[in-house]
Amino acid sequence: MLYIRNRFVFFVLSALISLFSLSAVAVEISGVLLSADETPLQDGKVWLWQSEKALNVLSDETGHFQFKNVPVGDTNLIAYKEGHAVGGIHQFVVEDFSVKIYLPPAETLQLRVINNTFEELPGVRVKSLLVGDSFFLPVEELGKLDFPQVRSDEKGLLTLPWLPRKSFVKMVLTHYQYADSAISYLPVGGERQNIVLYPGVKVVGRVLHDNKPVSNARVTAFQRSLNMQRDFATTFTDPEGCFSLRLAEGSYALRAQHTDFAAAPPQNLKVLQDQEAPPVTLQLHAPHYIRGEIRFVDESPSPGVCVQYYMGEQLQEEACTDGKGKFELKVAGAKGMLLVVPPSGFMTQALPRIPVDMGTETAAEIKPLYLSELPLISGTIIDQEGEPVPNVLVSSQNQETPIWVLTDEKGAFQFRLAYAPEESKLYFRAEHPLRFLRRDFKVHLRHLEPITVRLKPFEPDSKVRKPIPGRNNLTALIGEDAPEIRCSDWFNTPPLDAEALKGKVVVITFWGGFDDSALGCARIEEMRAHADLLREVDDVIFLAVHDAGNDADEVENYIHQRHITFPAARDADPFFSFVNYGVNFIPQTVLIDRQGKLRYAETEGRLLELIKVLRRAR
């Protein structure tokens, strides 16, 4: 079996890239609005949001709608009709397509917004929403085109009555006196929740070109958070090139963008709560142009391919190919590096990084670049005597998207990568499920041949490692009786009590289905792969404990979405097991030995060997 996590692109990052223009090649988007029972909805409002611009239409008597002359690019469709919840879809548009958008039953999300001194805040607005990881809803911008607007009342109550039932949202709240606040996860329905806004620090500055003010330039402040997504605030300059933002304490990068100019690399800014921020001057530059096209090997155009331009280590500009496979980058510097990011299933025929040096010229034309299908990686795992070994775990060692493959009864494995890596040399590990046998090996993606890997003995790393900085510190629990696990709901298994776990090696991962970080998704896939690898072993139990912040049916939905077939459970209120284990950061995996003692809490890169160590311990 093959386990490859799909790459998830948090599409609101498109606000951080330049406002590039695509060619005249355009597509047609059509669809139909339906209620949950498949009834067509007439006069439903449909918005198309793309490149910071919005269009809207109404559905006809059959529920159909249509947008013509839509540029190739990142696109959100949002639909709403009174009496129903908002619905939508996110897609990178490269060709004509038709879609059904369902407007499900609505449920209300109510918040009470206060400040850091517990005063109720009226006039707080919802700036944007990410609905169920499905589509982006720029509430403020679509409000200009008749999308329902909401503000908190004099008691600080903010009510959103048009959200899909049993969904969750991520949102940005804004208020003219406070810093924008990004709320990472809110379940729809349930009890009212309190949200705190902080005053923040006023940051002012100007955007200039040749020391002249630039009006209507977009200024973005962004920062990296723990899950590697970016929270950001935006504004536009006035006729004098001036801008103003309110930012919470922290380190930011500020960037100015305008369609007539090339943006300079972001400028770093540290904001301290009790200190006035220094004025910021952001420079825009006369543009240099890089043009080219990307084709498949059959000479057909490849639309929607991401092309990036780096100056040193700094990403300076980004664009994508249009319907004819052509791209144009507007950059600030004449010398840099062009990086082609192929779509899923493809790789560049030549190396993806292309040096660019325009010298004194202001434009460069790149020769056509070609994409070919990612090749099949295959091989056979054999033991020391040369016999094929079934059910060996083959795992990637240097891939952003982790890979786990199990060999078949003949010791063979094969797979294709979902995405082309930047490095053509790939490193893997083959490990026996029961014995201390493994082998690290590498493949060259551009010079592939069938691989034969001979396993050899190894000494396991059974040392207790130090906690990872910034993560959970479970050091005090190591070697002690494992704390009690108490759960309110169980899935894929009857309830597991202490008697059911007695005499077994127990692998527990604390997780949340809302955690879409690379680490969170990879950890669940790792658990799935190992559970499948050891499915015939009766002295090892895998268990995924979800936090108690979701209802049981929501947790069950997450379990289905992640294809979890091993035992899983919802923690008992209020976060009983999480508190017992001191888990504040997810995911967290722990290993418990046959005697019920917690032995390991740092399992990264060695889960299988640690399981084998505990199985052999007496």
XYZ file of C-alpha atoms in Angstrom:
618
model
C 0.000 0.000 0.000
C 1.122 3.562 -0.682
C 0.733 6.486 1.676
C 1.411 9.923 0.164
C -0.060 13.028 1.748
C -1.643 15.412 -0.740
C -0.019 18.815 -0.833
C -2.389 21.368 0.591
C -1.927 24.933 -0.522
C -3.360 27.532 1.821
C -4.682 29.681 -0.961
C -4.993 32.937 0.928
C -1.218 33.094 0.483
C -2.034 34.366 -2.978
C -2.419 37.728 -1.267
C 1.331 37.703 -0.644
C 2.396 37.260 -4.245
C 2.455 39.999 -6.814
C -0.629 41.167 -8.605
C 0.465 39.748 -11.910
C -1.716 39.915 -15.010
C -2.364 36.878 -17.145
C -2.688 36.869 -20.903
C -5.909 37.348 -22.764
C -6.526 33.588 -22.798
C -9.638 33.060 -20.685
C -11.986 30.270 -19.682
C -15.672 29.854 -18.982
C -17.003 28.749 -15.596
C -20.569 27.545 -15.319
C -22.549 25.671 -12.733
C -25.763 25.106 -10.884
C -26.863 26.034 -7.360
C -28.643 23.259 -5.475
C -30.143 22.883 -2.046
C -29.178 19.896 0.091
C -32.090 17.900 -1.387
C -30.938 18.627 -4.983
C -33.572 21.326 -5.639
C -32.295 24.021 -8.044
C -32.071 27.449 -6.420
C -33.194 30.508 -8.394
C -31.804 34.000 -7.705
C -28.960 32.702 -5.619
C -25.997 35.064 -5.512
C -22.712 33.739 -6.888
C -19.400 35.562 -6.518
C -16.153 34.821 -8.313
C -13.046 35.947 -6.411
C -9.741 35.995 -8.221
C -6.550 38.063 -7.984
C -8.108 40.428 -5.435
C -11.049 41.124 -7.770
C -14.674 40.015 -7.539
C -17.531 39.459 -10.000
C -21.075 38.402 -9.213
C -24.117 36.962 -11.001
C -27.520 35.530 -10.081
C -28.626 31.957 -10.782
C -31.510 31.580 -13.220
C -34.796 29.718 -12.763
C -32.992 26.379 -13.222
C -30.279 27.282 -10.729
C -27.647 27.778 -13.435
C -25.025 30.507 -13.491
C -22.116 31.410 -15.772
C -18.945 33.498 -15.788
C -17.272 34.210 -19.128
C -13.760 35.409 -19.923
C -12.276 34.264 -16.620
C -8.464 34.462 -16.546
C -6.443 31.347 -15.762
C -5.566 31.404 -12.082
C -6.464 30.723 -8.463
C -10.250 31.029 -8.160
C -12.897 30.903 -5.447
C -16.600 30.553 -6.180
C -18.884 31.592 -3.333
C -22.669 31.220 -3.365
C -25.434 32.286 -0.999
C -29.216 32.462 -0.866
C -31.187 33.626 2.128
C -32.474 30.687 4.161
C -29.444 28.545 3.287
C -25.828 28.397 4.315
C -23.049 29.811 2.193
C -21.381 27.321 -0.152
C -18.404 27.396 -2.442
C -15.441 25.783 -4.101
C -11.768 26.622 -4.555
C -9.973 25.617 -7.738
C -7.006 26.624 -9.829
C -8.690 27.332 -13.163
C -6.832 26.336 -16.314
C -9.716 25.328 -18.605
C -13.490 25.542 -18.942
C -15.348 23.686 -16.242
C -18.801 23.234 -14.760
C -19.586 22.655 -11.110
C -22.434 21.936 -8.720
C -22.492 24.108 -5.609
C -24.687 22.915 -2.764
C -26.087 25.336 -0.218
C -26.575 23.230 2.915
C -28.725 23.984 5.955
C -27.437 26.976 7.898
C -26.278 27.162 11.473
C -25.276 30.137 13.581
C -21.845 30.875 14.974
C -21.947 33.431 17.763
C -18.917 35.127 19.287
C -18.484 37.603 22.084
C -15.619 39.944 21.260
C -13.770 41.657 24.088
C -10.486 43.488 24.486
C -7.575 42.589 26.758
C -9.185 44.472 29.646
C -12.430 42.461 29.198
C -14.431 45.331 27.740
C -17.039 44.380 25.153
C -16.166 45.622 21.674
C -18.844 46.884 19.281
C -18.128 47.363 15.586
C -15.845 44.343 15.102
C -16.045 43.033 11.531
C -15.276 39.712 9.887
C -12.586 40.460 7.355
C -12.331 36.991 5.800
C -13.207 33.351 6.358
C -11.797 30.007 5.357
C -14.815 27.681 5.386
C -14.076 24.059 6.243
C -10.763 24.129 4.352
C -12.956 24.237 1.212
C -13.099 27.819 0.010
C -11.971 31.325 0.936
C -14.588 33.946 1.662
C -13.312 37.573 1.570
C -16.292 38.914 3.512
C -15.332 42.603 3.489
C -14.501 42.681 -0.213
C -17.628 40.781 -1.264
C -19.665 43.136 0.907
C -19.121 45.722 -1.819
C -21.083 43.318 -4.058
C -23.984 42.682 -1.678
C -22.625 39.869 0.473
C -24.246 39.985 3.975
C -22.150 42.068 6.367
C -21.979 41.525 10.100
C -20.603 43.609 12.957
C -20.541 43.060 16.686
C -23.266 44.935 18.570
C -22.929 47.182 21.607
C -22.509 44.093 23.810
C -19.707 42.740 21.614
C -21.901 39.971 20.191
C -20.966 38.945 16.665
C -23.453 36.621 14.968
C -22.871 34.753 11.698
C -26.180 33.036 10.798
C -25.240 31.689 7.353
C -22.511 29.118 7.974
C -22.765 25.414 6.986
C -24.004 23.149 9.750
C -21.364 20.975 11.463
C -18.480 22.756 9.722
C -15.590 24.778 11.061
C -14.102 28.099 10.016
C -10.882 30.056 10.274
C -11.374 33.795 10.304
C -9.748 37.186 10.550
C -11.477 39.786 12.723
C -10.770 43.476 12.288
C -11.490 46.713 14.166
C -10.139 50.175 13.504
C -8.652 50.490 17.016
C -7.205 46.971 17.332
C -4.813 44.647 15.565
C -6.356 42.172 13.148
C -6.816 38.829 14.885
C -6.528 35.519 13.023
C -8.651 32.817 14.683
C -7.270 29.462 13.591
C -10.247 27.210 14.320
C -13.898 27.707 15.306
C -16.555 24.944 15.162
C -19.917 26.170 13.879
C -22.756 25.818 16.370
C -22.431 24.978 20.016
C -21.792 27.412 22.823
C -20.892 31.052 22.330
C -17.148 31.651 22.424
C -15.147 34.611 23.692
C -12.576 36.161 21.363
C -10.010 38.694 22.568
C -8.682 41.530 20.402
C -5.513 43.350 21.385
C -4.783 47.044 20.813
C -1.654 46.433 18.788
C 0.773 49.071 17.633
C 0.090 51.579 14.888
C 2.572 51.178 12.041
C 2.734 54.010 9.494
C 4.832 54.585 6.430
C 5.006 55.521 2.759
C 5.436 53.699 -0.510
C 7.707 55.461 -3.008
C 9.170 55.068 -6.474
C 12.127 57.329 -7.280
C 11.196 59.256 -4.126
C 7.719 59.957 -5.478
C 4.604 58.704 -3.680
C 2.733 55.707 -5.110
C -1.009 55.688 -4.492
C -3.184 52.580 -4.284
C -0.197 50.339 -3.552
C -1.029 47.241 -1.549
C 0.946 46.915 1.680
C 1.071 43.496 3.337
C 2.424 42.603 6.773
C 2.959 38.883 7.267
C 4.612 36.505 9.676
C 5.162 32.772 9.957
C 3.206 30.846 12.577
C 3.980 27.444 14.097
C 2.238 25.474 11.359
C 4.144 27.401 8.674
C 1.121 29.285 7.392
C 1.200 33.067 7.325
C -1.075 35.399 9.224
C -1.160 38.849 7.704
C -2.790 42.273 7.597
C -3.227 44.435 4.512
C -4.027 47.994 3.532
C -3.670 50.355 0.572
C -1.818 53.649 0.262
C -3.573 56.986 -0.087
C -2.806 59.575 -2.861
C 0.297 60.642 -0.923
C 1.606 57.101 -0.741
C 0.913 56.863 2.995
C -0.383 53.780 4.780
C -1.327 52.741 8.299
C -1.648 49.301 9.934
C -2.285 48.059 13.444
C -0.155 45.034 14.319
C 0.082 42.897 17.423
C 3.452 42.442 19.073
C 5.776 40.257 17.005
C 8.186 40.127 14.080
C 6.815 40.914 10.623
C 7.879 41.431 7.068
C 6.287 44.321 5.138
C 5.930 44.331 1.388
C 4.474 46.831 -1.072
C 2.984 45.817 -4.425
C 1.558 47.688 -7.378
C 0.667 46.582 -10.886
C 2.897 49.252 -12.490
C 6.048 48.404 -10.548
C 8.234 45.592 -9.316
C 8.247 44.910 -5.607
C 11.410 44.943 -3.555
C 12.109 42.109 -1.104
C 10.041 42.392 2.099
C 11.352 44.681 4.837
C 11.614 43.218 8.337
C 9.900 44.993 11.225
C 9.780 44.134 14.933
C 6.722 45.408 16.769
C 6.848 45.861 20.562
C 3.618 46.478 22.429
C 4.804 49.383 24.580
C 6.960 51.129 21.989
C 6.073 53.317 19.043
C 6.986 51.658 15.740
C 9.386 53.635 13.537
C 7.996 54.928 10.212
C 8.539 52.507 7.352
C 9.496 53.478 3.808
C 8.901 50.853 1.138
C 10.416 51.290 -2.302
C 8.949 50.082 -5.588
C 11.226 49.634 -8.577
C 11.069 50.006 -12.328
C 10.307 46.482 -13.547
C 12.479 43.994 -15.406
C 10.447 41.463 -17.358
C 11.061 37.728 -17.663
C 8.914 35.994 -20.243
C 8.742 32.409 -21.337
C 6.503 29.406 -21.874
C 6.166 25.899 -20.518
C 5.086 22.943 -22.601
C 4.516 19.236 -22.198
C 6.799 16.935 -24.172
C 4.126 16.588 -26.884
C 4.464 20.384 -27.433
C 1.024 21.139 -25.964
C 0.931 24.134 -23.577
C 1.042 23.575 -19.819
C -1.260 26.097 -18.090
C -1.295 26.840 -14.386
C 2.383 26.077 -13.706
C 3.923 28.123 -10.897
C 7.114 30.045 -11.763
C 9.130 31.780 -9.036
C 11.992 34.282 -9.136
C 14.575 34.379 -6.346
C 17.177 37.018 -5.599
C 19.568 35.226 -3.279
C 17.433 33.231 -0.840
C 14.533 35.673 -1.060
C 11.440 34.868 -3.111
C 10.989 38.097 -5.048
C 8.175 37.347 -7.480
C 5.775 34.578 -8.460
C 3.388 33.979 -11.350
C 1.735 31.135 -13.218
C 1.397 30.150 -16.850
C -1.744 31.122 -18.722
C -3.921 29.003 -21.009
C -1.199 29.016 -23.681
C 1.490 27.994 -21.223
C 3.075 31.461 -21.224
C 4.223 33.430 -18.210
C 5.515 36.898 -17.412
C 7.342 37.958 -14.254
C 7.825 41.562 -13.245
C 10.957 41.641 -11.097
C 13.098 44.246 -9.344
C 16.540 42.841 -10.122
C 18.253 41.849 -13.359
C 20.084 38.929 -11.781
C 18.463 36.008 -9.989
C 17.243 32.443 -10.189
C 14.092 31.183 -11.919
C 12.405 28.174 -10.328
C 9.719 26.133 -12.079
C 7.312 24.329 -9.736
C 5.697 21.553 -11.834
C 2.074 20.509 -11.231
C 1.126 17.212 -9.632
C 2.463 14.203 -11.540
C 5.083 16.073 -13.603
C 8.716 17.158 -13.500
C 10.880 19.471 -15.580
C 12.979 17.696 -18.202
C 15.960 19.882 -17.323
C 16.853 21.025 -13.821
C 14.078 23.243 -12.384
C 16.417 26.125 -11.382
C 17.496 28.453 -14.198
C 20.029 31.281 -13.612
C 18.948 34.657 -15.033
C 21.267 37.589 -15.745
C 19.794 40.364 -17.907
C 22.804 42.639 -17.599
C 21.750 46.088 -18.789
C 18.623 44.815 -20.539
C 15.192 45.267 -19.022
C 13.661 42.071 -20.407
C 14.641 38.442 -20.897
C 13.002 35.752 -23.018
C 13.412 32.218 -21.677
C 13.507 29.333 -24.158
C 10.540 26.952 -23.906
C 10.714 24.690 -20.864
C 9.311 21.150 -20.995
C 7.479 18.975 -18.500
C 7.397 15.180 -18.542
C 5.488 12.694 -16.418
C 7.105 11.696 -13.150
C 8.665 8.249 -13.607
C 7.726 5.063 -11.803
C 10.075 4.244 -8.922
C 10.281 0.485 -8.379
C 12.469 -2.081 -6.711
C 12.794 -5.286 -4.722
C 13.803 -5.778 -1.092
C 15.833 -8.912 -0.298
C 17.289 -10.343 2.908
C 20.909 -11.309 3.621
C 20.448 -14.600 1.782
C 19.034 -12.879 -1.277
C 15.426 -13.922 -0.681
C 12.646 -11.374 -1.306
C 11.078 -9.953 1.851
C 7.351 -9.132 1.923
C 5.746 -6.457 4.100
C 8.854 -4.301 4.370
C 8.238 -0.615 5.115
C 9.870 1.670 2.539
C 9.838 5.286 3.706
C 11.144 8.569 2.323
C 13.857 10.440 4.200
C 14.111 13.826 2.471
C 10.651 14.466 1.035
C 8.405 17.360 2.014
C 5.476 15.024 1.324
C 6.319 11.820 3.218
C 6.004 8.465 1.494
C 5.406 5.041 3.028
C 5.183 1.938 0.838
C 4.787 -1.722 1.834
C 6.419 -4.436 -0.297
C 4.191 -7.171 -1.728
C 4.548 -10.919 -1.236
C 7.438 -10.956 -3.721
C 9.302 -8.191 -1.917
C 8.512 -5.694 -4.690
C 7.421 -2.069 -4.367
C 6.551 0.677 -6.814
C 5.110 4.176 -6.686
C 5.145 7.582 -8.351
C 5.783 10.794 -6.506
C 2.860 13.180 -6.257
C 5.113 16.206 -6.794
C 8.583 16.667 -8.218
C 11.162 17.495 -5.546
C 13.758 20.209 -6.092
C 16.535 17.682 -5.436
C 16.808 14.896 -8.009
C 18.524 12.566 -5.517
C 15.964 10.949 -3.262
C 16.759 9.060 -0.071
C 14.714 6.162 1.290
C 14.843 3.589 4.072
C 13.683 -0.030 3.869
C 13.014 -1.639 7.251
C 11.895 -5.135 8.229
C 8.639 -5.116 10.236
C 9.811 -7.580 12.922
C 13.608 -7.917 12.846
C 16.382 -5.347 13.253
C 17.152 -5.340 9.535
C 17.087 -2.283 7.307
C 18.940 -0.425 4.573
C 19.129 3.183 3.496
C 19.295 3.733 -0.255
C 18.994 6.512 -2.796
C 17.559 6.900 -6.267
C 18.284 9.504 -8.930
C 14.977 10.737 -10.315
C 16.468 11.627 -13.704
C 18.417 8.377 -14.128
C 16.092 5.702 -12.823
C 16.744 1.981 -12.927
C 15.034 -0.870 -11.038
C 16.504 -1.075 -7.545
C 17.494 -4.121 -5.495
C 18.001 -3.386 -1.797
C 19.631 -5.943 0.499
C 18.703 -5.558 4.156
C 21.428 -5.711 6.787
C 21.443 -5.815 10.611
C 21.491 -2.556 12.568
C 21.679 -1.476 16.186
C 18.471 0.331 17.200
C 18.586 3.818 18.671
C 16.746 3.204 21.930
C 17.908 6.329 23.759
C 15.379 8.728 25.259
C 15.813 11.991 23.367
C 15.437 15.498 24.682
C 12.130 17.262 23.913
C 12.000 19.363 20.767
C 12.103 23.086 21.723
C 8.682 24.673 21.509
C 6.884 21.329 21.692
C 5.516 19.246 24.586
C 7.929 18.330 27.359
C 6.910 14.902 28.675
C 10.272 14.174 30.337
C 8.726 13.806 33.811
C 6.477 10.977 32.556
C 9.223 8.846 30.990
C 9.691 5.581 32.910
C 6.556 6.145 34.994
C 3.220 4.377 34.781
C 1.437 5.783 31.733
C -1.313 8.254 32.723
C -4.874 7.130 32.281
C -6.577 7.471 28.914
C -10.284 8.223 29.262
C -12.400 8.811 26.153
C -16.103 9.529 25.623
C -16.469 8.081 22.128
C -14.680 5.241 20.341
C -14.312 4.511 16.642
C -13.128 1.398 14.767
C -12.941 -0.459 18.093
C -14.819 -1.245 21.302
C -13.679 0.920 24.222
C -10.083 0.123 25.180
C -9.596 -0.044 28.924
C -6.469 -0.880 30.910
C -7.224 -4.611 30.675
C -7.438 -4.475 26.868
C -4.031 -2.742 26.694
C -2.351 -4.994 29.256
C 0.764 -6.788 27.964
C 0.799 -4.852 24.677
C 2.961 -2.145 23.166
C 0.657 0.868 22.822
C 1.265 3.644 20.278
C -0.874 6.717 21.016
C -1.024 9.851 18.893
C -2.852 12.889 20.234
C -4.206 14.855 17.273
C -6.934 17.127 15.904
C -8.696 16.727 12.572
C -8.579 20.506 12.092
C -4.757 20.376 12.147
C -3.871 20.625 8.457
C -0.207 21.397 9.015
C 2.389 19.306 7.193
C 3.451 17.730 10.490
C -0.109 16.935 11.565
C -1.081 15.304 8.262
C 2.186 13.375 8.014
C 1.876 11.983 11.549
C -1.562 10.502 10.876
C -0.293 8.989 7.617
C 2.662 7.536 9.515
C 0.274 5.931 12.020
C -1.817 4.490 9.179
C 1.228 2.998 7.470
C 2.585 1.419 10.654
C -0.814 0.103 11.696
C -1.184 -1.546 8.309
C 2.371 -2.890 8.471
C 1.730 -4.562 11.835
C -1.909 -5.523 11.307
C -1.114 -9.219 11.887
C 0.845 -8.524 15.082
C -1.376 -9.019 18.131
C 0.800 -7.375 20.773
C 0.845 -3.837 19.303
C -2.107 -1.433 19.438
C -2.324 1.914 17.627
C -4.679 4.564 18.989
C -5.455 8.104 17.795
C -6.940 10.306 20.540
C -8.728 13.379 19.214
C -9.192 16.379 21.481
C -12.597 17.076 23.063
C -13.195 20.346 21.211
C -15.361 18.671 18.563
C -18.607 16.742 18.744
C -18.429 13.002 18.184
C -19.919 13.185 14.684
C -17.348 15.824 13.716
C -14.526 13.593 14.954
C -16.010 10.675 13.044
C -16.060 12.823 9.905
C -12.368 13.656 10.373
C -11.610 9.949 10.790
C -13.314 9.180 7.475
C -11.556 12.086 5.742
C -8.128 10.861 6.908
C -9.004 7.206 6.111
C -8.200 6.112 9.656
C -9.078 2.432 10.077
C -7.150 1.703 13.282
C -8.665 2.462 16.731
C -9.499 6.110 17.398
C -11.308 7.967 20.150
C -12.577 11.364 21.270
C -11.081 12.560 24.533
C -13.345 12.884 27.553
C -14.389 16.410 28.508
C -12.700 18.599 29.464
C -9.625 17.310 27.587
C -9.053 14.619 30.218
C -6.340 12.585 28.457
C -4.630 15.612 26.909
C -4.277 17.169 30.372
C -3.108 13.891 31.920
C -0.289 13.643 29.394
C 0.516 17.357 29.347
C -0.208 17.700 25.636
C -0.498 21.318 24.506
C 0.938 20.928 21.013
C -0.318 18.413 18.451
C 0.509 15.980 17.064
C 2.133 14.134 19.964
C 3.007 10.438 19.805
C 3.909 8.365 22.860
C 4.982 4.731 23.261
C 3.922 2.604 26.240
C 5.613 -0.713 26.979
C 4.069 -4.075 27.912
C 4.198 -3.213 31.609
C 2.190 -0.038 31.077
C 5.064 2.397 31.490
C 5.548 5.379 29.196
C 8.917 4.897 27.490
C 9.166 7.323 24.577
C 7.657 10.677 23.614
C 10.127 11.664 20.864
C 9.619 9.162 18.045
C 10.485 11.195 14.947
C 12.258 9.078 12.315
C 12.386 5.881 14.394
C 8.846 4.806 15.286
C 9.183 1.294 13.870
C 12.521 0.538 15.538
C 11.209 1.765 18.906
C 8.150 -0.475 18.586
C 10.480 -3.413 17.931
C 12.652 -2.442 20.907
C 9.622 -2.521 23.223
C 8.292 -5.765 21.759
C 11.590 -7.491 22.544
C 11.969 -6.028 26.025
C 11.192 -8.320 28.952
